[in-house]
mmCIF file of C-alpha atoms and ligand atoms in Angstrom:
data_model
loop_
_atom_site.group_PDB
_atom_site.id
_atom_site.type_symbol
_atom_site.label_atom_id
_atom_site.label_comp_id
_atom_site.label_asym_id
_atom_site.label_seq_id
_atom_site.Cartn_x
_atom_site.Cartn_y
_atom_site.Cartn_z
ATOM 1 C CA UNK A 1 -0.049 0.033 -0.029
ATOM 2 C CA UNK A 2 3.006 2.323 0.445
ATOM 3 C CA UNK A 3 4.171 1.424 -3.144
ATOM 4 C CA UNK A 4 7.646 0.383 -2.161
ATOM 5 C CA UNK A 5 8.197 3.491 -0.033
ATOM 6 C CA UNK A 6 8.951 3.174 3.725
ATOM 7 C CA UNK A 7 6.426 5.880 4.553
ATOM 8 C CA UNK A 8 3.256 7.443 3.270
ATOM 9 C CA UNK A 9 4.764 10.877 3.645
ATOM 10 C CA UNK A 10 7.597 9.906 1.213
ATOM 11 C CA UNK A 11 5.285 8.074 -1.156
ATOM 12 C CA UNK A 12 3.120 11.235 -1.221
ATOM 13 C CA UNK A 13 6.073 13.575 -1.847
ATOM 14 C CA UNK A 14 6.964 11.453 -4.818
ATOM 15 C CA UNK A 15 3.403 11.278 -6.077
ATOM 16 C CA UNK A 16 3.396 15.342 -6.312
ATOM 17 C CA UNK A 17 4.209 15.213 -10.285
ATOM 18 C CA UNK A 18 1.154 12.965 -10.779
ATOM 19 C CA UNK A 19 -0.905 14.723 -8.345
ATOM 20 C CA UNK A 20 -0.540 17.851 -10.133
ATOM 21 C CA UNK A 21 -1.057 16.460 -13.474
ATOM 22 C CA UNK A 22 -4.378 15.006 -12.080
ATOM 23 C CA UNK A 23 -5.291 18.370 -10.637
ATOM 24 C CA UNK A 24 -4.994 20.175 -13.850
ATOM 25 C CA UNK A 25 -6.241 17.387 -16.153
ATOM 26 C CA UNK A 26 -9.215 18.854 -18.331
ATOM 27 C CA UNK A 27 -9.094 22.267 -16.587
ATOM 28 C CA UNK A 28 -6.498 23.933 -18.927
ATOM 29 C CA UNK A 29 -4.846 23.650 -22.233
ATOM 30 C CA UNK A 30 -1.632 25.771 -22.904
ATOM 31 C CA UNK A 31 -1.581 25.408 -26.708
ATOM 32 C CA UNK A 32 -5.321 26.366 -26.820
ATOM 33 C CA UNK A 33 -4.978 28.835 -24.261
ATOM 34 C CA UNK A 34 -7.847 28.148 -22.162
ATOM 35 C CA UNK A 35 -8.668 27.449 -18.431
ATOM 36 C CA UNK A 36 -11.821 25.895 -17.405
ATOM 37 C CA UNK A 37 -12.636 25.309 -13.841
ATOM 38 C CA UNK A 38 -16.020 23.656 -13.699
ATOM 39 C CA UNK A 39 -16.998 24.962 -10.324
ATOM 40 C CA UNK A 40 -15.709 28.514 -11.263
ATOM 41 C CA UNK A 41 -17.539 29.064 -14.396
ATOM 42 C CA UNK A 42 -20.987 28.292 -12.667
ATOM 43 C CA UNK A 43 -20.691 31.462 -10.388
ATOM 44 C CA UNK A 44 -18.408 33.385 -12.662
ATOM 45 C CA UNK A 45 -20.586 36.472 -12.549
ATOM 46 C CA UNK A 46 -20.615 36.755 -8.861
ATOM 47 C CA UNK A 47 -16.861 35.974 -8.886
ATOM 48 C CA UNK A 48 -16.188 38.300 -11.537
ATOM 49 C CA UNK A 49 -17.808 41.124 -9.719
ATOM 50 C CA UNK A 50 -16.542 40.193 -6.442
ATOM 51 C CA UNK A 51 -15.094 43.376 -4.675
ATOM 52 C CA UNK A 52 -12.726 41.044 -2.918
ATOM 53 C CA UNK A 53 -11.931 37.536 -1.976
ATOM 54 C CA UNK A 54 -11.621 36.305 1.551
ATOM 55 C CA UNK A 55 -9.727 33.069 1.995
ATOM 56 C CA UNK A 56 -10.058 30.949 5.207
ATOM 57 C CA UNK A 57 -7.955 27.817 6.121
ATOM 58 C CA UNK A 58 -5.872 26.336 8.696
ATOM 59 C CA UNK A 59 -2.334 25.184 8.851
ATOM 60 C CA UNK A 60 -0.683 24.151 5.555
ATOM 61 C CA UNK A 61 -4.058 24.983 3.662
ATOM 62 C CA UNK A 62 -3.599 28.595 5.094
ATOM 63 C CA UNK A 63 -0.010 28.705 3.452
ATOM 64 C CA UNK A 64 -1.816 27.783 0.222
ATOM 65 C CA UNK A 65 -4.094 30.642 0.803
ATOM 66 C CA UNK A 66 -1.287 33.227 1.326
ATOM 67 C CA UNK A 67 0.129 32.082 -2.000
ATOM 68 C CA UNK A 68 -3.481 32.714 -3.404
ATOM 69 C CA UNK A 69 -3.335 36.166 -2.033
ATOM 70 C CA UNK A 70 -0.065 37.121 -3.731
ATOM 71 C CA UNK A 71 -1.309 35.411 -7.028
ATOM 72 C CA UNK A 72 -4.758 36.763 -7.173
ATOM 73 C CA UNK A 73 -3.661 40.423 -6.377
ATOM 74 C CA UNK A 74 -0.638 39.978 -8.702
ATOM 75 C CA UNK A 75 -2.434 38.764 -11.626
ATOM 76 C CA UNK A 76 -5.881 39.688 -11.496
ATOM 77 C CA UNK A 77 -5.780 42.800 -9.394
ATOM 78 C CA UNK A 78 -8.633 41.898 -6.842
ATOM 79 C CA UNK A 79 -8.111 42.425 -3.185
ATOM 80 C CA UNK A 80 -7.452 39.348 -1.161
ATOM 81 C CA UNK A 81 -7.607 38.765 2.438
ATOM 82 C CA UNK A 82 -6.249 35.509 4.097
ATOM 83 C CA UNK A 83 -7.501 34.578 7.592
ATOM 84 C CA UNK A 84 -6.884 31.601 9.972
ATOM 85 C CA UNK A 85 -10.338 30.113 10.151
ATOM 86 C CA UNK A 86 -10.128 29.965 13.962
ATOM 87 C CA UNK A 87 -9.642 33.858 14.188
ATOM 88 C CA UNK A 88 -11.981 34.639 11.294
ATOM 89 C CA UNK A 89 -15.000 32.810 12.844
ATOM 90 C CA UNK A 90 -14.777 34.492 16.232
ATOM 91 C CA UNK A 91 -13.664 38.024 15.475
ATOM 92 C CA UNK A 92 -16.695 39.524 14.011
ATOM 93 C CA UNK A 93 -15.375 40.047 10.501
ATOM 94 C CA UNK A 94 -17.009 42.315 7.725
ATOM 95 C CA UNK A 95 -18.424 39.906 5.154
ATOM 96 C CA UNK A 96 -21.288 40.881 2.735
ATOM 97 C CA UNK A 97 -23.139 39.339 0.118
ATOM 98 C CA UNK A 98 -20.444 40.767 -2.404
ATOM 99 C CA UNK A 99 -17.733 38.653 -0.947
ATOM 100 C CA UNK A 100 -16.551 35.588 -2.262
ATOM 101 C CA UNK A 101 -14.878 33.326 0.430
ATOM 102 C CA UNK A 102 -12.493 30.599 -0.615
ATOM 103 C CA UNK A 103 -12.277 27.811 1.889
ATOM 104 C CA UNK A 104 -9.262 25.545 1.454
ATOM 105 C CA UNK A 105 -9.132 22.082 3.207
ATOM 106 C CA UNK A 106 -7.495 18.946 2.341
ATOM 107 C CA UNK A 107 -9.814 16.767 4.433
ATOM 108 C CA UNK A 108 -12.692 18.899 4.223
ATOM 109 C CA UNK A 109 -13.460 18.330 7.817
ATOM 110 C CA UNK A 110 -11.645 20.946 9.754
ATOM 111 C CA UNK A 111 -14.011 22.262 12.295
ATOM 112 C CA UNK A 112 -12.791 25.851 12.306
ATOM 113 C CA UNK A 113 -12.868 26.104 8.519
ATOM 114 C CA UNK A 114 -16.258 24.617 8.208
ATOM 115 C CA UNK A 115 -17.651 27.023 11.089
ATOM 116 C CA UNK A 116 -15.888 29.928 9.237
ATOM 117 C CA UNK A 117 -17.880 29.228 6.124
ATOM 118 C CA UNK A 118 -21.019 28.778 7.861
ATOM 119 C CA UNK A 119 -20.449 32.311 9.349
ATOM 120 C CA UNK A 120 -19.897 33.690 5.866
ATOM 121 C CA UNK A 121 -22.811 31.909 4.425
ATOM 122 C CA UNK A 122 -25.077 33.425 7.059
ATOM 123 C CA UNK A 123 -23.962 36.840 5.847
ATOM 124 C CA UNK A 124 -24.706 35.789 2.263
ATOM 125 C CA UNK A 125 -21.232 35.411 0.852
ATOM 126 C CA UNK A 126 -20.570 33.159 -1.938
ATOM 127 C CA UNK A 127 -18.359 29.988 -0.781
ATOM 128 C CA UNK A 128 -16.042 28.447 -2.942
ATOM 129 C CA UNK A 129 -14.422 25.223 -1.526
ATOM 130 C CA UNK A 130 -10.953 23.906 -2.438
ATOM 131 C CA UNK A 131 -11.090 20.288 -0.995
ATOM 132 C CA UNK A 132 -9.272 17.049 -1.607
ATOM 133 C CA UNK A 133 -11.664 14.796 0.018
ATOM 134 C CA UNK A 134 -14.679 14.113 -2.238
ATOM 135 C CA UNK A 135 -17.993 14.659 -0.517
ATOM 136 C CA UNK A 136 -16.458 16.127 2.671
ATOM 137 C CA UNK A 137 -18.552 18.487 4.990
ATOM 138 C CA UNK A 138 -16.648 21.638 3.532
ATOM 139 C CA UNK A 139 -17.276 20.514 -0.069
ATOM 140 C CA UNK A 140 -20.875 20.060 0.544
ATOM 141 C CA UNK A 141 -21.350 23.253 2.483
ATOM 142 C CA UNK A 142 -19.768 25.273 -0.312
ATOM 143 C CA UNK A 143 -21.733 26.724 -3.215
ATOM 144 C CA UNK A 144 -19.166 25.951 -5.763
ATOM 145 C CA UNK A 145 -15.806 24.716 -5.697
ATOM 146 C CA UNK A 146 -13.064 22.461 -7.242
ATOM 147 C CA UNK A 147 -11.533 19.235 -6.170
ATOM 148 C CA UNK A 148 -7.724 19.046 -5.905
ATOM 149 C CA UNK A 149 -7.722 15.224 -6.937
ATOM 150 C CA UNK A 150 -4.539 14.594 -5.216
ATOM 151 C CA UNK A 151 -5.729 11.130 -4.225
ATOM 152 C CA UNK A 152 -5.799 10.057 -0.637
ATOM 153 C CA UNK A 153 -3.354 11.695 1.635
ATOM 154 C CA UNK A 154 -2.527 9.252 4.501
ATOM 155 C CA UNK A 155 0.588 11.071 5.996
ATOM 156 C CA UNK A 156 -0.275 13.402 8.596
ATOM 157 C CA UNK A 157 2.017 15.855 7.362
ATOM 158 C CA UNK A 158 0.499 17.508 4.243
ATOM 159 C CA UNK A 159 2.547 17.417 1.143
ATOM 160 C CA UNK A 160 0.788 16.652 -2.221
ATOM 161 C CA UNK A 161 -2.498 18.301 -1.032
ATOM 162 C CA UNK A 162 -0.446 21.327 -0.629
ATOM 163 C CA UNK A 163 0.984 21.265 -4.214
ATOM 164 C CA UNK A 164 -2.480 20.459 -5.801
ATOM 165 C CA UNK A 165 -4.005 23.350 -3.926
ATOM 166 C CA UNK A 166 -1.404 25.598 -5.211
ATOM 167 C CA UNK A 167 -1.913 24.353 -8.681
ATOM 168 C CA UNK A 168 -5.579 24.966 -8.528
ATOM 169 C CA UNK A 169 -5.173 28.460 -6.909
ATOM 170 C CA UNK A 170 -2.854 29.281 -10.081
ATOM 171 C CA UNK A 171 -5.685 28.303 -12.426
ATOM 172 C CA UNK A 172 -8.069 30.476 -10.308
ATOM 173 C CA UNK A 173 -5.779 33.467 -10.403
ATOM 174 C CA UNK A 174 -5.259 32.982 -14.240
ATOM 175 C CA UNK A 175 -8.912 32.467 -14.960
ATOM 176 C CA UNK A 176 -9.769 35.704 -13.068
ATOM 177 C CA UNK A 177 -6.728 37.316 -14.647
ATOM 178 C CA UNK A 178 -8.320 36.360 -18.139
ATOM 179 C CA UNK A 179 -11.849 37.389 -17.350
ATOM 180 C CA UNK A 180 -10.632 40.834 -16.030
ATOM 181 C CA UNK A 181 -8.262 41.288 -18.767
ATOM 182 C CA UNK A 182 -5.333 42.045 -16.408
ATOM 183 C CA UNK A 183 -2.945 39.980 -18.188
ATOM 184 C CA UNK A 184 -1.833 39.928 -21.763
ATOM 185 C CA UNK A 185 -2.779 36.523 -23.496
ATOM 186 C CA UNK A 186 0.638 35.826 -24.575
ATOM 187 C CA UNK A 187 1.849 35.962 -20.909
ATOM 188 C CA UNK A 188 -1.045 33.827 -19.787
ATOM 189 C CA UNK A 189 -0.025 31.291 -22.294
ATOM 190 C CA UNK A 190 3.595 31.332 -21.086
ATOM 191 C CA UNK A 191 2.529 30.492 -17.646
ATOM 192 C CA UNK A 192 -0.073 27.804 -18.632
ATOM 193 C CA UNK A 193 2.887 26.020 -20.678
ATOM 194 C CA UNK A 194 5.182 26.459 -17.612
ATOM 195 C CA UNK A 195 2.474 24.843 -15.480
ATOM 196 C CA UNK A 196 2.301 21.884 -17.659
ATOM 197 C CA UNK A 197 6.245 21.562 -17.224
ATOM 198 C CA UNK A 198 6.019 21.652 -13.436
ATOM 199 C CA UNK A 199 5.517 17.915 -12.987
ATOM 200 C CA UNK A 200 8.681 17.158 -14.857
ATOM 201 C CA UNK A 201 10.424 19.841 -12.998
ATOM 202 C CA UNK A 202 9.360 18.472 -9.614
ATOM 203 C CA UNK A 203 10.771 14.974 -10.973
ATOM 204 C CA UNK A 204 13.953 16.471 -11.489
ATOM 205 C CA UNK A 205 13.955 18.129 -8.108
ATOM 206 C CA UNK A 206 13.161 14.650 -6.518
ATOM 207 C CA UNK A 207 16.543 13.360 -7.856
ATOM 208 C CA UNK A 208 18.203 15.682 -5.347
ATOM 209 C CA UNK A 209 16.983 13.367 -2.371
ATOM 210 C CA UNK A 210 20.185 11.779 -1.615
ATOM 211 C CA UNK A 211 22.114 15.258 -1.467
ATOM 212 C CA UNK A 212 19.156 16.618 0.848
ATOM 213 C CA UNK A 213 19.636 13.364 3.025
ATOM 214 C CA UNK A 214 23.342 14.437 3.337
ATOM 215 C CA UNK A 215 22.387 17.726 4.519
ATOM 216 C CA UNK A 216 19.871 16.348 6.871
ATOM 217 C CA UNK A 217 22.534 14.142 8.728
ATOM 218 C CA UNK A 218 24.546 17.211 9.221
ATOM 219 C CA UNK A 219 21.806 19.334 10.974
ATOM 220 C CA UNK A 220 19.615 16.532 12.510
ATOM 221 C CA UNK A 221 20.584 17.533 16.042
ATOM 222 C CA UNK A 222 19.975 21.069 15.611
ATOM 223 C CA UNK A 223 17.473 22.414 18.334
ATOM 224 C CA UNK A 224 16.188 25.455 15.890
ATOM 225 C CA UNK A 225 15.908 26.082 12.406
ATOM 226 C CA UNK A 226 14.955 29.398 10.677
ATOM 227 C CA UNK A 227 13.312 29.401 7.103
ATOM 228 C CA UNK A 228 13.461 32.704 5.100
ATOM 229 C CA UNK A 229 11.987 33.564 1.857
ATOM 230 C CA UNK A 230 10.585 36.602 0.100
ATOM 231 C CA UNK A 231 7.490 37.123 -2.153
ATOM 232 C CA UNK A 232 6.067 33.901 -3.293
ATOM 233 C CA UNK A 233 8.724 32.097 -1.427
ATOM 234 C CA UNK A 234 7.642 33.531 1.974
ATOM 235 C CA UNK A 235 4.728 31.281 2.263
ATOM 236 C CA UNK A 236 6.933 28.404 1.386
ATOM 237 C CA UNK A 237 9.274 29.403 4.179
ATOM 238 C CA UNK A 238 6.258 29.122 6.613
ATOM 239 C CA UNK A 239 5.311 25.702 5.039
ATOM 240 C CA UNK A 240 9.088 24.401 5.095
ATOM 241 C CA UNK A 241 9.196 25.352 9.011
ATOM 242 C CA UNK A 242 5.949 23.694 9.730
ATOM 243 C CA UNK A 243 6.974 20.531 8.181
ATOM 244 C CA UNK A 244 9.961 20.276 10.115
ATOM 245 C CA UNK A 245 8.411 21.171 13.414
ATOM 246 C CA UNK A 246 5.498 18.643 13.094
ATOM 247 C CA UNK A 247 7.378 15.596 12.172
ATOM 248 C CA UNK A 248 10.828 16.146 13.640
ATOM 249 C CA UNK A 249 9.832 18.168 16.895
ATOM 250 C CA UNK A 250 12.564 20.585 16.022
ATOM 251 C CA UNK A 251 11.727 24.203 16.906
ATOM 252 C CA UNK A 252 11.467 26.052 13.431
ATOM 253 C CA UNK A 253 10.425 29.487 12.345
ATOM 254 C CA UNK A 254 9.453 30.907 8.854
ATOM 255 C CA UNK A 255 9.914 34.488 8.046
ATOM 256 C CA UNK A 256 9.935 36.927 5.166
ATOM 257 C CA UNK A 257 13.552 37.190 4.923
ATOM 258 C CA UNK A 258 13.721 41.116 5.351
ATOM 259 C CA UNK A 259 11.718 40.809 8.593
ATOM 260 C CA UNK A 260 14.743 38.888 10.056
ATOM 261 C CA UNK A 261 16.388 42.183 11.146
ATOM 262 C CA UNK A 262 13.349 43.165 13.240
ATOM 263 C CA UNK A 263 13.917 40.451 15.825
ATOM 264 C CA UNK A 264 14.858 36.858 14.596
ATOM 265 C CA UNK A 265 18.475 37.981 13.659
ATOM 266 C CA UNK A 266 19.319 37.971 17.392
ATOM 267 C CA UNK A 267 18.939 34.105 17.281
ATOM 268 C CA UNK A 268 21.619 33.710 14.812
ATOM 269 C CA UNK A 269 24.809 32.143 15.776
ATOM 270 C CA UNK A 270 26.937 29.219 14.484
ATOM 271 C CA UNK A 271 24.285 26.662 15.876
ATOM 272 C CA UNK A 272 21.655 28.357 13.864
ATOM 273 C CA UNK A 273 20.685 26.493 10.477
ATOM 274 C CA UNK A 274 19.092 28.950 8.105
ATOM 275 C CA UNK A 275 17.301 27.724 4.989
ATOM 276 C CA UNK A 276 17.204 30.338 2.384
ATOM 277 C CA UNK A 277 14.489 30.073 -0.582
ATOM 278 C CA UNK A 278 16.474 32.114 -3.071
ATOM 279 C CA UNK A 279 15.005 31.459 -6.314
ATOM 280 C CA UNK A 280 13.287 34.783 -7.005
ATOM 281 C CA UNK A 281 14.234 36.653 -9.850
ATOM 282 C CA UNK A 282 12.749 39.970 -8.390
ATOM 283 C CA UNK A 283 14.423 40.870 -5.263
ATOM 284 C CA UNK A 284 17.439 38.559 -6.002
ATOM 285 C CA UNK A 285 20.000 41.122 -4.811
ATOM 286 C CA UNK A 286 18.000 41.699 -1.675
ATOM 287 C CA UNK A 287 18.045 38.092 -0.712
ATOM 288 C CA UNK A 288 21.726 37.908 -1.447
ATOM 289 C CA UNK A 289 22.124 40.735 1.079
ATOM 290 C CA UNK A 290 19.980 38.665 3.761
ATOM 291 C CA UNK A 291 22.197 35.736 3.212
ATOM 292 C CA UNK A 292 25.240 37.893 3.858
ATOM 293 C CA UNK A 293 23.699 39.161 6.966
ATOM 294 C CA UNK A 294 23.310 35.501 8.176
ATOM 295 C CA UNK A 295 26.724 34.545 7.134
ATOM 296 C CA UNK A 296 28.436 37.705 8.920
ATOM 297 C CA UNK A 297 26.742 36.069 12.150
ATOM 298 C CA UNK A 298 28.026 32.775 11.432
ATOM 299 C CA UNK A 299 24.658 31.019 10.871
ATOM 300 C CA UNK A 300 24.725 27.946 8.671
ATOM 301 C CA UNK A 301 23.308 28.671 5.436
ATOM 302 C CA UNK A 302 21.298 26.185 3.380
ATOM 303 C CA UNK A 303 20.052 27.788 0.261
ATOM 304 C CA UNK A 304 17.454 26.552 -2.447
ATOM 305 C CA UNK A 305 18.748 28.332 -5.519
ATOM 306 C CA UNK A 306 18.170 28.090 -9.334
ATOM 307 C CA UNK A 307 20.528 25.888 -11.278
ATOM 308 C CA UNK A 308 23.617 27.785 -12.273
ATOM 309 C CA UNK A 309 23.239 30.442 -9.330
ATOM 310 C CA UNK A 310 26.660 31.868 -8.628
ATOM 311 C CA UNK A 311 26.335 34.572 -6.052
ATOM 312 C CA UNK A 312 24.602 32.679 -3.436
ATOM 313 C CA UNK A 313 26.727 29.514 -3.988
ATOM 314 C CA UNK A 314 29.780 31.619 -3.003
ATOM 315 C CA UNK A 315 28.056 32.420 0.403
ATOM 316 C CA UNK A 316 26.208 29.480 1.241
ATOM 317 C CA UNK A 317 27.284 26.198 3.265
ATOM 318 C CA UNK A 318 25.090 24.080 1.100
ATOM 319 C CA UNK A 319 23.199 24.791 -2.071
ATOM 320 C CA UNK A 320 20.150 22.973 -3.274
ATOM 321 C CA UNK A 321 19.934 23.760 -7.015
ATOM 322 C CA UNK A 322 16.417 23.332 -8.612
ATOM 323 C CA UNK A 323 15.087 23.882 -11.935
ATOM 324 C CA UNK A 324 14.201 27.579 -12.962
ATOM 325 C CA UNK A 325 10.461 28.271 -13.496
ATOM 326 C CA UNK A 326 8.037 31.304 -13.524
ATOM 327 C CA UNK A 327 8.436 33.117 -10.173
ATOM 328 C CA UNK A 328 4.745 32.673 -9.378
ATOM 329 C CA UNK A 329 5.088 28.969 -9.894
ATOM 330 C CA UNK A 330 8.239 28.694 -7.868
ATOM 331 C CA UNK A 331 6.476 27.399 -4.582
ATOM 332 C CA UNK A 332 5.522 24.251 -6.437
ATOM 333 C CA UNK A 333 9.185 23.577 -6.954
ATOM 334 C CA UNK A 334 10.794 25.156 -3.677
ATOM 335 C CA UNK A 335 8.666 23.279 -1.215
ATOM 336 C CA UNK A 336 9.869 19.847 -2.557
ATOM 337 C CA UNK A 337 13.489 19.936 -0.998
ATOM 338 C CA UNK A 338 12.001 21.315 2.329
ATOM 339 C CA UNK A 339 9.447 18.262 2.526
ATOM 340 C CA UNK A 340 12.449 16.073 1.909
ATOM 341 C CA UNK A 341 14.681 17.859 4.283
ATOM 342 C CA UNK A 342 12.105 17.380 7.136
ATOM 343 C CA UNK A 343 11.440 13.930 6.176
ATOM 344 C CA UNK A 344 14.917 12.882 6.426
ATOM 345 C CA UNK A 345 15.811 14.807 9.755
ATOM 346 C CA UNK A 346 12.641 13.235 11.236
ATOM 347 C CA UNK A 347 13.464 9.713 10.202
ATOM 348 C CA UNK A 348 17.222 10.148 11.458
ATOM 349 C CA UNK A 349 15.790 11.413 14.951
ATOM 350 C CA UNK A 350 13.690 8.306 15.150
ATOM 351 C CA UNK A 351 10.342 10.003 14.713
ATOM 352 C CA UNK A 352 7.106 8.454 13.374
ATOM 353 C CA UNK A 353 6.684 10.514 10.314
ATOM 354 C CA UNK A 354 3.427 9.259 9.269
ATOM 355 C CA UNK A 355 1.844 9.692 12.629
ATOM 356 C CA UNK A 356 3.546 12.544 14.571
ATOM 357 C CA UNK A 357 2.688 12.969 18.193
ATOM 358 C CA UNK A 358 -0.239 15.014 19.361
ATOM 359 C CA UNK A 359 -1.458 15.482 15.773
ATOM 360 C CA UNK A 360 -4.377 13.983 13.798
ATOM 361 C CA UNK A 361 -4.961 14.023 10.034
ATOM 362 C CA UNK A 362 -8.147 15.974 10.374
ATOM 363 C CA UNK A 363 -8.759 18.360 13.149
ATOM 364 C CA UNK A 364 -12.560 17.984 13.795
ATOM 365 C CA UNK A 365 -12.631 19.796 17.105
ATOM 366 C CA UNK A 366 -11.863 23.416 17.437
HETATM 367 C C1 F6R B 1 0.340 20.265 8.150
HETATM 368 C C2 F6R B 1 -1.097 19.793 8.332
HETATM 369 C C3 F6R B 1 -2.144 20.729 9.118
HETATM 370 C C4 F6R B 1 -3.389 20.722 8.215
HETATM 371 C C5 F6R B 1 -4.409 21.571 8.924
HETATM 372 C C6 F6R B 1 -5.542 21.956 7.906
HETATM 373 O O1 F6R B 1 1.059 19.285 7.509
HETATM 374 O O2 F6R B 1 -1.472 18.593 7.828
HETATM 375 O O3 F6R B 1 -1.592 21.810 9.480
HETATM 376 O O4 F6R B 1 -3.031 21.342 7.079
HETATM 377 O O5 F6R B 1 -4.796 20.875 9.985
HETATM 378 O O6 F6R B 1 -6.197 20.783 7.528
HETATM 379 P P1 F6R B 1 -7.078 20.623 6.302
HETATM 380 O O7 F6R B 1 -6.461 21.206 5.076
HETATM 381 O O8 F6R B 1 -7.672 19.312 6.284
HETATM 382 O O9 F6R B 1 -8.300 21.487 6.617
#
């Protein structure tokens, strides 16, 4: 049942190319330049005219929501707010019938997310669900939606659910951009072509497994980790840190790289491994200077960079070279080495990666 893998988590990490293909199948065509999300078309008028999107989710799905915020605002120029479902439901938020609420949930059973959409429904917002489990409570409670089609995710740590959520979100952002005319058709096609290439680029990234395992062996006894990224890689930093803490029980924090100097920089010494997501084309020089700041304080630098990078290679203790892609799609690639790093560290520490202590696959109590 684990398909020759030792753990479900590893199997699911390796399933990501196929899961993404499944999540995109029939929903886009790059050469013909179309995107068709069934669930989106049905309500396209309301979605088209939405003054803003509210996204609600928990945990890893909330990280996908952050990526959605960056993408939808960047590509479609519609305001987006992202909320932890547990806060949203209790803080008396402003929600009107003009709002579209996107709920993201692998299990479709997360109690806080479900309660958040019930509240939004009472206030007459349109609910769009992005779920993996077919027929789940959140899928049923939504007016419209799309399934991620990642297949069953058994490992408690979410991996392929995250990458398929991000793939779907990309389609939503592109479809909105198309409808709103905020993006030239040629650019839209370029991104669609690149999205079709993502599964093979993830395959290529997975071949770095042995190298990542060597890095894991060096840092497995660390008591803290920092993950830093900017732009589209900031949510990836949060997600990388969450993967590490939940399965290896090492304290880890994700931060926007530039925010480091507002506090976390005080933590950096020769015992602090710092994982940089440094694949951005925009803000590259700024990331280089963030890397220099860590190096000056003797932090250990593990950097995820594009193939052929030279500047960061010269500064980092370890580099993980991933294939280059469109910047907006980079989370789909850069998350993969972080999933593998967390996996190997947890195994080396003797942790039960598929069923970490204190965690359940779906959190049906608040
Ligand atoms: C992290 C993880 C959790 C879930 C969160 C939301 O790896 O698994 O943080 O992402 O509990 O779960 P869903 O997506 O089922 O609503």
